[in-house]
Amino acid sequence: MKKLIDTLSHHAEGDLLPLAAARIIAEESGLTVAGIEDAALRSGILPARYARNRNTISTDKQRILFQSSVAVVGCGGLGGYIIEELARIGVGHITVIDPDTFEEHNLNRQLFSGIDTLGQPKVAVAARRIKEVNPAVTIVPVRDAFTSANGRGLIGKADVVADALDSIPRRLELAEVCEKCAIPLVHGSVGGWYGQVTTQFPGEYTLQKIYSRHGGECGIEKDLGNLSFIVPLIASIEVSEIVKILLGVGSTLRGKMLSLNVLDMEFTEVTF
Amino acid sequence: MSVSSGKIKILLKLFASLRLGRFDAAYREYDRGISVAGVIRIEGLPEKEVTLMLVNGRHVECDHTLADGDTLALFPPLGGG
């Protein structure tokens, strides 16, 4: 370990470790880039990709993010942006769950969809993309639908779960599994010009209250569709909630729901 | 601002798509003792499109009885991802 730390210090530029150096050390030591960057963070050396994080997220907090695990349930509109932002900020372990392949009607908003990825499994495309964006991230693609039956096995080890589903009954199943596994859940959903976000910890049942009167599969998005700009807005708020939970900083939307209406540019906070 | 006997006045706020073709916010008079479900019915709002109800900023169920001066906010369900 001391030899590795000496090597890291030798290759570091100041207190930053360039990716090229991490790759050389990985090759020489037989470790992965993730292993090298983990050792670097433990030694107070910051992988250079996070240089613009560090006045807000210290190297110690960057290490917490790198050692954290987030499960993203759904890899469509919200899921694509959530996965991208989690990887870029440096969350080290991301499980991505979705049974679907990309279709043409995804192209208006889903980040990982493109002409060349039509017909490909969404989680496989996400995994390829994340390896390009941040090779130190461990991404686990699961091409399966989330259900109450398989849920615990899929998300049970996560520190936080992100709701990026497109079905209200599945969301309620997800909330139930998170409750049983005692994992915080960050919820987002969209429709037309509108979106909403909340964060719930075990015992809070906010999502169950939001949808308590709802009996169907879909909401207003069934008629209004989903527009390109509302999706990353809601996804980004979800990621900010996840990062705050992981780092134990700031104030979250616990016990509250933020409702966004960008048609009238109204942001409304609801208390439960 | 006076309300006739047996009536209550509330501020009804509609959110997201519920306001399309209707209104953002309006003062309304209803019979005393009316519930949230009663307002939804009288206003002709599609019952399945109102799933989240708040009185004075706090979540309530549809059998909640309104009081004079309350603000009732109604939201539709969002389920897209």
Coordinates of C-alpha atoms in Angstrom, one line a residue:
Chain A
M1 CA 0.0 0.0 0.0
K2 CA 2.8 2.4 0.9
K3 CA 4.5 1.7 -2.4
L4 CA 1.2 2.5 -4.2
I5 CA 0.8 5.7 -2.3
D6 CA 4.4 6.6 -3.2
T7 CA 3.7 5.9 -6.8
L8 CA 0.5 8.0 -6.7
S9 CA 2.3 10.9 -5.1
H10 CA 5.0 10.6 -7.7
H11 CA 2.5 10.7 -10.6
A12 CA 0.2 13.4 -9.1
E13 CA 0.3 16.9 -10.4
G14 CA 0.1 18.8 -7.1
D15 CA -2.8 17.0 -5.4
L16 CA -4.5 16.0 -8.6
L17 CA -4.2 12.6 -10.3
P18 CA -4.6 12.8 -14.1
L19 CA -6.5 9.9 -15.7
A20 CA -3.5 9.1 -17.9
A21 CA -1.4 8.5 -14.8
A22 CA -4.1 6.4 -13.1
R23 CA -4.2 4.2 -16.2
I24 CA -0.4 3.8 -16.2
I25 CA -0.4 2.9 -12.5
A26 CA -3.3 0.5 -13.0
E27 CA -1.4 -1.3 -15.8
E28 CA 1.8 -1.5 -13.8
S29 CA 0.1 -2.6 -10.6
G30 CA -2.6 -4.9 -12.0
L31 CA -5.3 -2.9 -10.3
T32 CA -8.3 -1.3 -11.9
V33 CA -8.6 2.5 -12.5
A34 CA -11.4 2.4 -9.9
G35 CA -8.9 0.8 -7.4
I36 CA -6.2 3.3 -8.2
E37 CA -8.6 6.2 -7.8
D38 CA -10.0 4.8 -4.5
A39 CA -6.4 4.6 -3.2
A40 CA -5.8 8.1 -4.4
L41 CA -8.9 9.5 -2.6
R42 CA -7.9 7.7 0.6
S43 CA -4.5 9.5 0.4
G44 CA -6.0 12.9 -0.2
I45 CA -5.2 12.9 -3.9
L46 CA -8.1 13.9 -6.1
P47 CA -8.7 12.4 -9.6
A48 CA -8.3 15.3 -11.9
R49 CA -11.8 14.9 -13.4
Y50 CA -13.2 16.2 -10.1
A51 CA -11.0 19.4 -10.1
R52 CA -14.1 21.6 -10.6
N53 CA -16.0 19.8 -7.8
R54 CA -13.5 20.5 -5.1
N55 CA -14.3 24.0 -3.9
T56 CA -17.8 22.6 -3.2
I57 CA -17.1 19.0 -2.6
S58 CA -13.9 18.3 -0.6
T59 CA -11.6 15.4 -1.4
D60 CA -13.0 13.6 1.7
K61 CA -16.5 14.1 0.5
Q62 CA -15.5 13.0 -3.0
R63 CA -14.3 9.8 -1.4
I64 CA -17.7 9.3 0.3
L65 CA -19.4 9.7 -3.1
F66 CA -17.0 7.3 -4.7
Q67 CA -17.7 4.6 -2.1
S68 CA -21.5 5.2 -2.4
S69 CA -24.0 3.0 -4.2
V70 CA -27.1 4.3 -5.9
A71 CA -29.7 2.2 -7.7
V72 CA -31.5 4.0 -10.6
V73 CA -34.8 2.3 -11.4
G74 CA -35.7 3.1 -14.9
C75 CA -33.3 4.1 -17.7
G76 CA -35.5 6.2 -19.9
G77 CA -35.9 10.0 -19.7
L78 CA -35.2 10.7 -16.0
G79 CA -32.9 7.7 -15.6
G80 CA -30.6 8.7 -18.5
Y81 CA -29.8 12.1 -17.0
I82 CA -29.7 10.8 -13.4
I83 CA -27.1 8.1 -14.4
E84 CA -25.0 10.6 -16.4
E85 CA -25.0 13.2 -13.6
L86 CA -24.2 10.6 -10.8
A87 CA -21.3 9.3 -12.9
R88 CA -19.9 12.7 -13.6
I89 CA -20.1 13.9 -10.0
G90 CA -18.3 10.7 -9.0
V91 CA -20.8 8.3 -7.3
G92 CA -18.7 5.1 -7.5
H93 CA -21.4 2.4 -7.8
I94 CA -24.5 2.7 -10.0
T95 CA -27.0 -0.1 -10.6
V96 CA -29.3 0.6 -13.6
I97 CA -32.5 -1.4 -13.9
D98 CA -34.7 -1.3 -17.1
P99 CA -36.1 -4.1 -19.3
D100 CA -36.6 -2.0 -22.5
T101 CA -34.8 -1.2 -25.7
F102 CA -34.6 2.3 -27.3
E103 CA -37.4 3.2 -29.6
E104 CA -37.9 6.1 -32.0
H105 CA -40.3 7.9 -29.7
N106 CA -37.6 8.1 -27.0
L107 CA -35.4 10.4 -29.2
N108 CA -37.3 13.6 -28.1
R109 CA -35.9 13.4 -24.5
Q110 CA -33.9 10.3 -23.5
L111 CA -30.2 11.2 -23.2
F112 CA -28.8 7.8 -24.2
S113 CA -31.1 7.3 -27.2
G114 CA -29.7 8.0 -30.7
I115 CA -30.1 6.9 -34.2
D116 CA -27.4 4.3 -33.7
T117 CA -28.8 2.9 -30.4
L118 CA -32.4 2.3 -31.5
G119 CA -33.3 -1.3 -30.7
Q120 CA -30.5 -1.7 -28.2
P121 CA -31.1 -2.4 -24.5
K122 CA -31.2 0.8 -22.6
V123 CA -29.1 -0.4 -19.7
A124 CA -26.4 -1.7 -22.1
V125 CA -26.1 1.6 -23.8
A126 CA -26.0 3.4 -20.4
A127 CA -23.2 1.1 -19.3
R128 CA -21.1 1.9 -22.5
R129 CA -21.8 5.6 -22.1
I130 CA -20.7 5.7 -18.4
K131 CA -17.5 3.9 -19.2
E132 CA -16.7 6.7 -21.6
V133 CA -17.7 9.4 -19.1
N134 CA -16.1 8.1 -16.0
P135 CA -14.2 4.7 -16.2
A136 CA -13.7 4.7 -12.4
V137 CA -17.5 4.1 -11.9
T138 CA -18.7 0.6 -11.4
I139 CA -22.0 0.3 -13.3
V140 CA -24.2 -2.7 -13.0
P141 CA -26.7 -3.0 -15.9
V142 CA -29.8 -5.1 -15.1
R143 CA -32.1 -5.7 -18.1
D144 CA -35.1 -6.6 -16.1
A145 CA -38.3 -5.0 -14.9
F146 CA -38.4 -3.9 -11.2
T147 CA -41.1 -5.8 -9.2
S148 CA -41.9 -6.4 -5.6
A149 CA -40.6 -10.0 -6.1
N150 CA -37.1 -9.1 -7.4
G151 CA -36.8 -5.7 -5.9
R152 CA -34.9 -6.4 -2.7
G153 CA -32.3 -8.3 -4.6
L154 CA -31.8 -5.5 -7.1
I155 CA -31.7 -2.5 -4.8
G156 CA -31.0 -4.0 -1.3
K157 CA -27.4 -2.9 -1.1
A158 CA -27.9 0.7 -2.4
D159 CA -27.4 3.7 -0.1
V160 CA -30.1 5.6 -2.0
V161 CA -32.6 4.7 -4.7
A162 CA -33.6 7.0 -7.6
D163 CA -37.2 6.6 -9.0
A164 CA -37.0 7.0 -12.8
L165 CA -39.9 4.8 -13.6
D166 CA -42.8 5.5 -15.9
S167 CA -45.6 3.7 -14.1
I168 CA -47.4 4.8 -11.0
P169 CA -48.1 1.2 -9.7
R170 CA -44.4 0.3 -10.2
R171 CA -43.5 3.4 -8.2
L172 CA -45.6 2.3 -5.3
E173 CA -44.0 -1.1 -5.4
L174 CA -40.6 0.6 -5.4
A175 CA -41.6 2.7 -2.4
E176 CA -42.7 -0.5 -0.6
V177 CA -39.4 -2.3 -1.3
C178 CA -37.4 0.8 -0.2
E179 CA -39.5 0.9 3.0
K180 CA -38.7 -2.8 3.7
C181 CA -35.0 -2.4 2.9
A182 CA -34.8 0.9 4.9
I183 CA -33.4 2.8 2.0
P184 CA -34.1 6.5 1.2
L185 CA -36.0 7.0 -2.1
V186 CA -35.8 10.0 -4.3
H187 CA -38.9 10.3 -6.5
G188 CA -39.4 12.2 -9.7
S189 CA -42.0 12.2 -12.3
V190 CA -43.0 14.3 -15.3
G191 CA -45.8 15.0 -17.8
G192 CA -46.1 17.7 -20.4
W193 CA -44.8 21.0 -19.0
Y194 CA -44.9 19.7 -15.4
G195 CA -42.8 17.7 -13.0
Q196 CA -42.5 16.8 -9.4
V197 CA -39.8 15.7 -6.9
T198 CA -39.8 14.4 -3.4
T199 CA -37.5 12.5 -1.1
Q200 CA -38.7 10.0 1.4
F201 CA -37.0 8.1 4.2
P202 CA -38.4 4.9 5.7
G203 CA -41.6 5.5 7.7
E204 CA -42.6 8.7 5.8
Y205 CA -44.9 7.3 3.1
T206 CA -44.9 10.5 1.0
L207 CA -45.2 8.7 -2.3
Q208 CA -48.1 6.7 -1.0
K209 CA -49.9 9.9 -0.1
I210 CA -49.2 11.6 -3.4
Y211 CA -50.8 8.7 -5.3
S212 CA -53.3 7.6 -2.7
R213 CA -56.3 8.4 -4.9
H214 CA -54.8 7.2 -8.1
G215 CA -55.9 3.8 -9.5
G216 CA -54.4 3.7 -13.0
E217 CA -51.1 3.0 -14.7
C218 CA -50.4 6.5 -16.0
G219 CA -50.9 10.2 -15.1
I220 CA -51.4 13.2 -17.3
E221 CA -48.4 12.2 -19.4
K222 CA -50.6 9.7 -21.1
D223 CA -52.3 12.6 -22.9
L224 CA -49.6 15.3 -22.7
G225 CA -46.5 13.3 -23.4
N226 CA -43.0 14.3 -22.0
L227 CA -41.0 17.3 -23.3
S228 CA -37.2 17.5 -23.6
F229 CA -36.6 20.2 -21.0
I230 CA -38.7 19.1 -18.1
V231 CA -37.0 15.7 -18.0
P232 CA -33.4 16.9 -17.2
L233 CA -34.8 19.6 -14.8
I234 CA -36.5 17.0 -12.7
A235 CA -33.6 14.5 -13.0
S236 CA -31.1 17.1 -11.9
I237 CA -33.2 18.0 -8.8
E238 CA -33.3 14.3 -8.0
V239 CA -29.5 14.0 -8.3
S240 CA -29.0 17.0 -6.0
E241 CA -31.2 15.3 -3.5
I242 CA -29.2 12.1 -3.8
V243 CA -25.9 13.8 -3.4
K244 CA -27.1 15.7 -0.3
I245 CA -28.3 12.5 1.3
L246 CA -25.0 10.7 0.6
L247 CA -23.0 13.6 1.9
G248 CA -25.3 14.6 4.8
V249 CA -25.4 18.2 3.7
G250 CA -28.0 20.8 3.0
S251 CA -31.8 20.5 3.2
T252 CA -33.8 18.0 1.3
L253 CA -37.4 17.6 0.1
R254 CA -38.2 15.2 3.0
G255 CA -41.8 15.6 3.9
K256 CA -42.3 17.9 1.0
M257 CA -42.9 17.8 -2.7
L258 CA -41.6 20.3 -5.2
S259 CA -44.0 20.8 -8.1
L260 CA -42.7 22.5 -11.2
N261 CA -44.9 24.1 -13.9
V262 CA -42.6 25.6 -16.5
L263 CA -45.5 26.7 -18.7
D264 CA -46.4 29.3 -16.1
M265 CA -42.9 29.2 -14.4
E266 CA -44.3 28.3 -11.0
F267 CA -42.4 26.2 -8.5
T268 CA -44.7 25.2 -5.6
E269 CA -43.7 23.4 -2.4
V270 CA -46.2 21.0 -0.9
T271 CA -46.0 19.8 2.7
F272 CA -47.1 16.4 3.9
Chain B
M1 CA -66.1 39.9 1.5
S2 CA -69.1 38.9 3.5
V3 CA -70.4 35.4 3.0
S4 CA -74.1 34.6 3.2
S5 CA -75.2 32.4 6.1
G6 CA -74.6 28.7 5.6
K7 CA -71.9 29.4 3.0
I8 CA -68.2 29.4 3.2
K9 CA -65.7 31.1 0.9
I10 CA -62.5 29.4 -0.1
L11 CA -59.7 30.1 -2.5
L12 CA -59.5 27.3 -5.1
K13 CA -56.1 26.8 -6.8
L14 CA -55.7 24.5 -9.8
F15 CA -52.2 23.2 -10.7
A16 CA -50.5 21.9 -13.8
S17 CA -52.9 20.6 -16.5
L18 CA -56.0 21.1 -14.2
R19 CA -55.9 24.8 -15.1
L20 CA -55.9 24.3 -18.8
G21 CA -59.2 25.7 -20.1
R22 CA -60.2 26.6 -16.5
F23 CA -58.4 29.0 -14.2
D24 CA -55.3 29.3 -12.0
A25 CA -57.0 30.5 -8.8
A26 CA -60.5 31.8 -7.9
Y27 CA -62.6 32.6 -4.8
R28 CA -65.6 30.3 -4.6
E29 CA -68.6 29.9 -2.3
Y30 CA -69.9 26.6 -1.2
D31 CA -72.3 25.2 1.4
R32 CA -70.9 24.9 4.9
G33 CA -69.7 21.4 5.6
I34 CA -68.6 20.7 2.0
S35 CA -65.7 18.2 1.6
V36 CA -62.8 18.4 -0.9
A37 CA -64.6 15.7 -2.9
G38 CA -67.7 17.9 -3.0
V39 CA -65.7 20.8 -4.5
I40 CA -64.2 18.5 -7.1
R41 CA -67.7 17.3 -8.1
I42 CA -69.3 20.8 -8.1
E43 CA -66.5 22.2 -10.2
G44 CA -66.9 19.4 -12.7
L45 CA -63.2 18.4 -12.4
P46 CA -62.5 15.0 -13.8
E47 CA -62.2 12.9 -10.6
K48 CA -59.4 10.7 -11.9
E49 CA -57.3 13.8 -12.8
V50 CA -57.3 15.1 -9.2
T51 CA -55.1 13.0 -7.0
L52 CA -53.3 15.4 -4.7
M53 CA -55.2 17.8 -2.5
L54 CA -53.9 20.4 -0.1
V55 CA -55.7 22.6 2.3
N56 CA -53.7 25.6 3.4
G57 CA -50.5 24.0 2.0
R58 CA -50.9 20.7 3.8
H59 CA -51.9 17.3 2.3
V60 CA -55.5 16.1 3.0
E61 CA -57.7 13.3 1.9
C62 CA -60.8 13.9 -0.2
D63 CA -63.2 13.5 2.7
H64 CA -61.6 16.5 4.5
T65 CA -64.2 19.1 5.4
L66 CA -63.4 22.7 4.3
A67 CA -63.7 25.7 6.5
D68 CA -64.4 29.4 5.7
G69 CA -61.2 31.1 4.4
D70 CA -59.4 27.9 3.5
T71 CA -57.2 27.6 0.4
L72 CA -57.7 24.4 -1.5
A73 CA -55.0 23.4 -4.0
L74 CA -55.6 20.5 -6.4
F75 CA -53.0 18.6 -8.5
P76 CA -53.3 16.0 -11.2
P77 CA -51.2 12.8 -11.2
L78 CA -47.8 12.8 -12.9
G79 CA -46.4 9.4 -13.8
G80 CA -43.9 9.9 -16.7
G81 CA -40.3 9.1 -16.5

